[in-house]
PDB file of C-alpha atoms in Angstrom:
ATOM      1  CA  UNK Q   1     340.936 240.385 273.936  1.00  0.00           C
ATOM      2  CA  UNK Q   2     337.531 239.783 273.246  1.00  0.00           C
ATOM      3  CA  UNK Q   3     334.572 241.368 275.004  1.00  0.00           C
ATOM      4  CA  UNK Q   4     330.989 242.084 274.536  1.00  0.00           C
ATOM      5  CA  UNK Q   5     327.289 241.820 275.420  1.00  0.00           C
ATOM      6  CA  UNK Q   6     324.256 240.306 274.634  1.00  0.00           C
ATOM      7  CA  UNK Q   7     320.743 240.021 276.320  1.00  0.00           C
ATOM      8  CA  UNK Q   8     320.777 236.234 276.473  1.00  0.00           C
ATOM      9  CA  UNK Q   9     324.178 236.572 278.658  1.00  0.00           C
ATOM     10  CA  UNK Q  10     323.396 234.519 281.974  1.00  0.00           C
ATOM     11  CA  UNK Q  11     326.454 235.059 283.714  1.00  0.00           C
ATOM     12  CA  UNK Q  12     325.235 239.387 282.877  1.00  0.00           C
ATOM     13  CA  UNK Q  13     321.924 238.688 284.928  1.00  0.00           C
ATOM     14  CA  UNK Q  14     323.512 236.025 287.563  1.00  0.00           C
ATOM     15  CA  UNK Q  15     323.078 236.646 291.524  1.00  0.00           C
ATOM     16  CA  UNK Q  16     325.334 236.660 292.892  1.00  0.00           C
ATOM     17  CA  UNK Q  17     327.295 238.969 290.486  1.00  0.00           C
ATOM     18  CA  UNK Q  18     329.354 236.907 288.393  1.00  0.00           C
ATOM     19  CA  UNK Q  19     333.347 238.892 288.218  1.00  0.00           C
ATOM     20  CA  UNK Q  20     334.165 238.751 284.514  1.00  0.00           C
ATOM     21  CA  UNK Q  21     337.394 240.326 285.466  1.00  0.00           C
ATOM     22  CA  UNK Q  22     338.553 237.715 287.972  1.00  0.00           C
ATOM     23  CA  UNK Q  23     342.569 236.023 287.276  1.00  0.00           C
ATOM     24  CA  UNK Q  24     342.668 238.589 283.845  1.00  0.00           C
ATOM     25  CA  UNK Q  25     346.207 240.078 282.890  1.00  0.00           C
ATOM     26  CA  UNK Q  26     347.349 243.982 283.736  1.00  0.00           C
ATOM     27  CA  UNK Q  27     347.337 244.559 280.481  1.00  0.00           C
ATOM     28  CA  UNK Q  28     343.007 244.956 279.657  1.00  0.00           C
ATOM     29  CA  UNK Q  29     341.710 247.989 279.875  1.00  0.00           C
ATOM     30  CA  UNK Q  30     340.228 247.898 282.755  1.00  0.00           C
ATOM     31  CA  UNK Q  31     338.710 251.558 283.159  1.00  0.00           C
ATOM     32  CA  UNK Q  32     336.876 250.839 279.693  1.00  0.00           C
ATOM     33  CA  UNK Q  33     335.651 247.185 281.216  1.00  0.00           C
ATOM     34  CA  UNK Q  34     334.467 248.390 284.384  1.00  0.00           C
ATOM     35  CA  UNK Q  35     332.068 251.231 282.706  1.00  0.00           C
ATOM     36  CA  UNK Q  36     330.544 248.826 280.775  1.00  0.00           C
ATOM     37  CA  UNK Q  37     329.979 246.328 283.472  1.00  0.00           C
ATOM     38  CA  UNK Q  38     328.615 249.564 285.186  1.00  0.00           C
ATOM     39  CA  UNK Q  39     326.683 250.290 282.733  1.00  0.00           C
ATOM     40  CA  UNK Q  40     325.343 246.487 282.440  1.00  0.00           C
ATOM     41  CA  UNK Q  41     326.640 246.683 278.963  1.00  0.00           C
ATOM     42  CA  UNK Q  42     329.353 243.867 279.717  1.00  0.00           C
ATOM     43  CA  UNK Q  43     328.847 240.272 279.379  1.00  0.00           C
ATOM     44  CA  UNK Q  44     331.488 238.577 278.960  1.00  0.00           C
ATOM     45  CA  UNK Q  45     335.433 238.685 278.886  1.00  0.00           C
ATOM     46  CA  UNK Q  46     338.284 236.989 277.398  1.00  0.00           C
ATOM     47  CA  UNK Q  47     341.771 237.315 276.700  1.00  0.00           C
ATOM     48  CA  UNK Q  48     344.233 235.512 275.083  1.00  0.00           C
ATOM     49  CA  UNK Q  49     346.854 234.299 277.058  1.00  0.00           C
ATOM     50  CA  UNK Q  50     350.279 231.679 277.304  1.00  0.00           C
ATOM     51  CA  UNK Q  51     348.627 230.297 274.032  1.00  0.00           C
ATOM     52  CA  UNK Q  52     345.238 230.068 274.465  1.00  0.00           C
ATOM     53  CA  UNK Q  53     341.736 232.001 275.369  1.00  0.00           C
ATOM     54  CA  UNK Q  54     341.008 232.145 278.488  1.00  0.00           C
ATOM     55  CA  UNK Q  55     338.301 234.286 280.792  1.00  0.00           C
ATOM     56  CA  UNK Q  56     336.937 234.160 284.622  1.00  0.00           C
ATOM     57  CA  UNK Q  57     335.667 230.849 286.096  1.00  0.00           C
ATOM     58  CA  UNK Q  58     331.797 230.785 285.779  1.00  0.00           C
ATOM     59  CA  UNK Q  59     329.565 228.914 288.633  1.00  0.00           C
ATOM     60  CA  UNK Q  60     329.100 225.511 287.777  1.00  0.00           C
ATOM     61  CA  UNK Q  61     325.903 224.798 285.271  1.00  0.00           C
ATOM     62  CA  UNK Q  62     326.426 228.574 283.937  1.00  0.00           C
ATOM     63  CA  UNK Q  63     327.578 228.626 280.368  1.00  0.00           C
ATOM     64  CA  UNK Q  64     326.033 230.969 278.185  1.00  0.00           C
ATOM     65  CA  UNK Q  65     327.889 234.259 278.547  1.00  0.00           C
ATOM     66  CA  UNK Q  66     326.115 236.093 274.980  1.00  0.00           C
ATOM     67  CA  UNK Q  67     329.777 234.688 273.506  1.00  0.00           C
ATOM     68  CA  UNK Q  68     328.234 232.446 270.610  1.00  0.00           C
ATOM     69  CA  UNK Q  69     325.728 235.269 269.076  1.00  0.00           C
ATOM     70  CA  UNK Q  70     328.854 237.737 269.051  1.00  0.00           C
ATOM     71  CA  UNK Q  71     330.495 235.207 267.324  1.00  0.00           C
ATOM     72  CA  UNK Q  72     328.187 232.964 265.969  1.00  0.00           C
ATOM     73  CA  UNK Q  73     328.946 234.086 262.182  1.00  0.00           C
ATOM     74  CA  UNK Q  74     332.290 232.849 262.437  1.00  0.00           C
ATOM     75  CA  UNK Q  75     330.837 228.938 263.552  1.00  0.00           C
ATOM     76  CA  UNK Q  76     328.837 228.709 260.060  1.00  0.00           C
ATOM     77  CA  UNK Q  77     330.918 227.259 257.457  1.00  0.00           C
ATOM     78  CA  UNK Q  78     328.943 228.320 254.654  1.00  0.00           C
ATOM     79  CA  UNK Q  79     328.319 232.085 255.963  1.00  0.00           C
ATOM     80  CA  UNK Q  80     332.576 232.319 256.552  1.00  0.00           C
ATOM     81  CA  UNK Q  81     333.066 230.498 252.340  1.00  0.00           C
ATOM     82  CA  UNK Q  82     330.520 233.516 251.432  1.00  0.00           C
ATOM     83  CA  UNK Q  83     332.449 236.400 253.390  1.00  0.00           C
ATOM     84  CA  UNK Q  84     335.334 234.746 251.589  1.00  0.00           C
ATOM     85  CA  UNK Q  85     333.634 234.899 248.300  1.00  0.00           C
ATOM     86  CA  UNK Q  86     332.529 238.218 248.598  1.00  0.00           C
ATOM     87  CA  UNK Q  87     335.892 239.464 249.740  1.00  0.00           C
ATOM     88  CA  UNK Q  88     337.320 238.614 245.592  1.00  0.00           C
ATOM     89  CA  UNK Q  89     339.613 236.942 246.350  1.00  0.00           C
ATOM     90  CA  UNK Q  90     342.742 238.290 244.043  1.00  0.00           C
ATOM     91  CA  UNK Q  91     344.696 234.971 244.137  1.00  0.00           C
ATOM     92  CA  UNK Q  92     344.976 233.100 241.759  1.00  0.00           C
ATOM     93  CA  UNK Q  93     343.676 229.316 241.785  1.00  0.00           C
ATOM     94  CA  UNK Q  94     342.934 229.656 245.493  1.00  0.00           C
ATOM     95  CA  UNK Q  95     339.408 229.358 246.194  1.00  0.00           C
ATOM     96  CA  UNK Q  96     337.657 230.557 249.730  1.00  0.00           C
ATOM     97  CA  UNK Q  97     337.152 227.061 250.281  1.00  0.00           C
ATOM     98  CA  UNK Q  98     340.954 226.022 249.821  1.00  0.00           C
ATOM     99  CA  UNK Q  99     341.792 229.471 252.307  1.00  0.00           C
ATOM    100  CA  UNK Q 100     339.153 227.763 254.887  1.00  0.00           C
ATOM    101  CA  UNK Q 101     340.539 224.420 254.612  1.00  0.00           C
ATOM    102  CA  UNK Q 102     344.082 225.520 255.017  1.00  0.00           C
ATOM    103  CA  UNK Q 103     342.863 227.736 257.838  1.00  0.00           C
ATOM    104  CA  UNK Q 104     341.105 224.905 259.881  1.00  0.00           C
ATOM    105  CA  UNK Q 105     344.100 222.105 259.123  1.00  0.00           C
ATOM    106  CA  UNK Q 106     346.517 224.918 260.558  1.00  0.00           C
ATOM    107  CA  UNK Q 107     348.261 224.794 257.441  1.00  0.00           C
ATOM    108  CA  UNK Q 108     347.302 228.195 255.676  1.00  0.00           C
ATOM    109  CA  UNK Q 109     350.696 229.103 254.041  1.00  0.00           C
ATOM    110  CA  UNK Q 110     351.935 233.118 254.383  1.00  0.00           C
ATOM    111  CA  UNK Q 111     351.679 233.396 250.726  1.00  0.00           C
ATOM    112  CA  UNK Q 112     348.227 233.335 250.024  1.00  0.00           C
ATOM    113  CA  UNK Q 113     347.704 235.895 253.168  1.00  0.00           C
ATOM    114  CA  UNK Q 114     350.756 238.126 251.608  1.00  0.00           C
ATOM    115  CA  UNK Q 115     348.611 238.296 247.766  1.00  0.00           C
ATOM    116  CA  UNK Q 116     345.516 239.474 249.438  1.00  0.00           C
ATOM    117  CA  UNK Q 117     347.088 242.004 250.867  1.00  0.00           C
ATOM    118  CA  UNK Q 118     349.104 242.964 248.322  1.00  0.00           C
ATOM    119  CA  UNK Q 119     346.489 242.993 246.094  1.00  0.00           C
ATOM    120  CA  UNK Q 120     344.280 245.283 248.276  1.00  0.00           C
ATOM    121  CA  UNK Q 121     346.546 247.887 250.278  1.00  0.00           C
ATOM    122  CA  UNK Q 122     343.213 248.721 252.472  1.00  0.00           C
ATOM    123  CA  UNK Q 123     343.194 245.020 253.552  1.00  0.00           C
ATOM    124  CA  UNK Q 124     345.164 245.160 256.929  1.00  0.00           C
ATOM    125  CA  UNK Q 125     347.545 242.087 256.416  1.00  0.00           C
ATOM    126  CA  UNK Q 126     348.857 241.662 259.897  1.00  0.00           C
ATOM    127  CA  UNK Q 127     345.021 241.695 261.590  1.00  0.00           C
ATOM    128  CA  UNK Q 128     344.468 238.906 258.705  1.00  0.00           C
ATOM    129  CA  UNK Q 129     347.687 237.208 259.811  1.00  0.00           C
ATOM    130  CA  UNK Q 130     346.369 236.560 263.397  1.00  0.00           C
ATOM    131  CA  UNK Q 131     343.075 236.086 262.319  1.00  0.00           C
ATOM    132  CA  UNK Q 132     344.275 232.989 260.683  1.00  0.00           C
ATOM    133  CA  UNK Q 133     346.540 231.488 262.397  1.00  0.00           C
ATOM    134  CA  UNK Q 134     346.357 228.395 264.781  1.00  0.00           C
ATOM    135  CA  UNK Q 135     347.133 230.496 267.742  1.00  0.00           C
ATOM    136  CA  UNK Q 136     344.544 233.227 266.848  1.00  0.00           C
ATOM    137  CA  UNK Q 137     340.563 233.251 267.239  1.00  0.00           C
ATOM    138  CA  UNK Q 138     339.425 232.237 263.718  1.00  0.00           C
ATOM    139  CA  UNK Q 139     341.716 228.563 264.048  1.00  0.00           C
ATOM    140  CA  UNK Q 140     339.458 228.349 267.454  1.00  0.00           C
ATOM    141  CA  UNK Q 141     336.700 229.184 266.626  1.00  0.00           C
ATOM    142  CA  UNK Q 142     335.705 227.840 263.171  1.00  0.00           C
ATOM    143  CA  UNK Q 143     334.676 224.002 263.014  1.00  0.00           C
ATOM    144  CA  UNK Q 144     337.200 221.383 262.418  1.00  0.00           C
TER     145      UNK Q 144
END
């Protein structure tokens, strides 16, 4: 699940009240969601779901939920190669680049993800794993 808030969020500040929560699964927390959106600290919600992200339907025209500043590091190829860089990378004769590429072609083999981890028992390997992988938010979010 992914949620958050930003000042440029339209579908925070739209009248009529926009219902982030609308068609989401049992399983968010919902207590937790509905202080923020209390609060006005909410601004938009997804979840991942039957193999893909989904959230509540917007009014037509209204797009801009604060989503791409949350996540707007994670769009910029050259800002994810230098988190890669900076993250020495322990493997040898793979390059951030060639762990980006892999990523984005869905072809990122277990391996390389396994020798970062096991070179760095702080790294947590399974959070890596989804981040990663085709199914998880990195593989939809980073350009192809």
């Amino acid at each position: 699940m992914l949620y958050g808030e930003d000042e440029s969020s339209a579908v925070k500040w739209h009248e009529p009240a926009v219902d982030m929560l609308a068609g989401a699964p049992d399983r968010l927390p919902y207590e937790k969601l509905r202080d923020l959106l209390q609060g006005w600290e909410l601004g938009c919600v997804y979840w991942y779901e039957n193999g893909t992200w989904a959230r509540a339907p917007y009014p037509e025209g209204l797009s801009d939920d604060g989503l791409d500043c949350g996540m707007s590091r994670f769009v910029d190829r050259a800002e994810v190669l230098g988190l890669l860089a900076d993250a020495d990378l322990p493997v040898e004769g793979v390059t951030a680049s060639d762990l980006l590429d892999a990523a984005e072609a869905y072809r990122l083999p277990p391996g390389a993800l396994d020798a970062l981890g096991a070179a760095d028992p702080a790294r947590d390997l399974p959070a890596m794993r989804r981040a990663l992988h085709p199914s998880g938010l990195a593989a939809a979010v980073l350009p192809r």
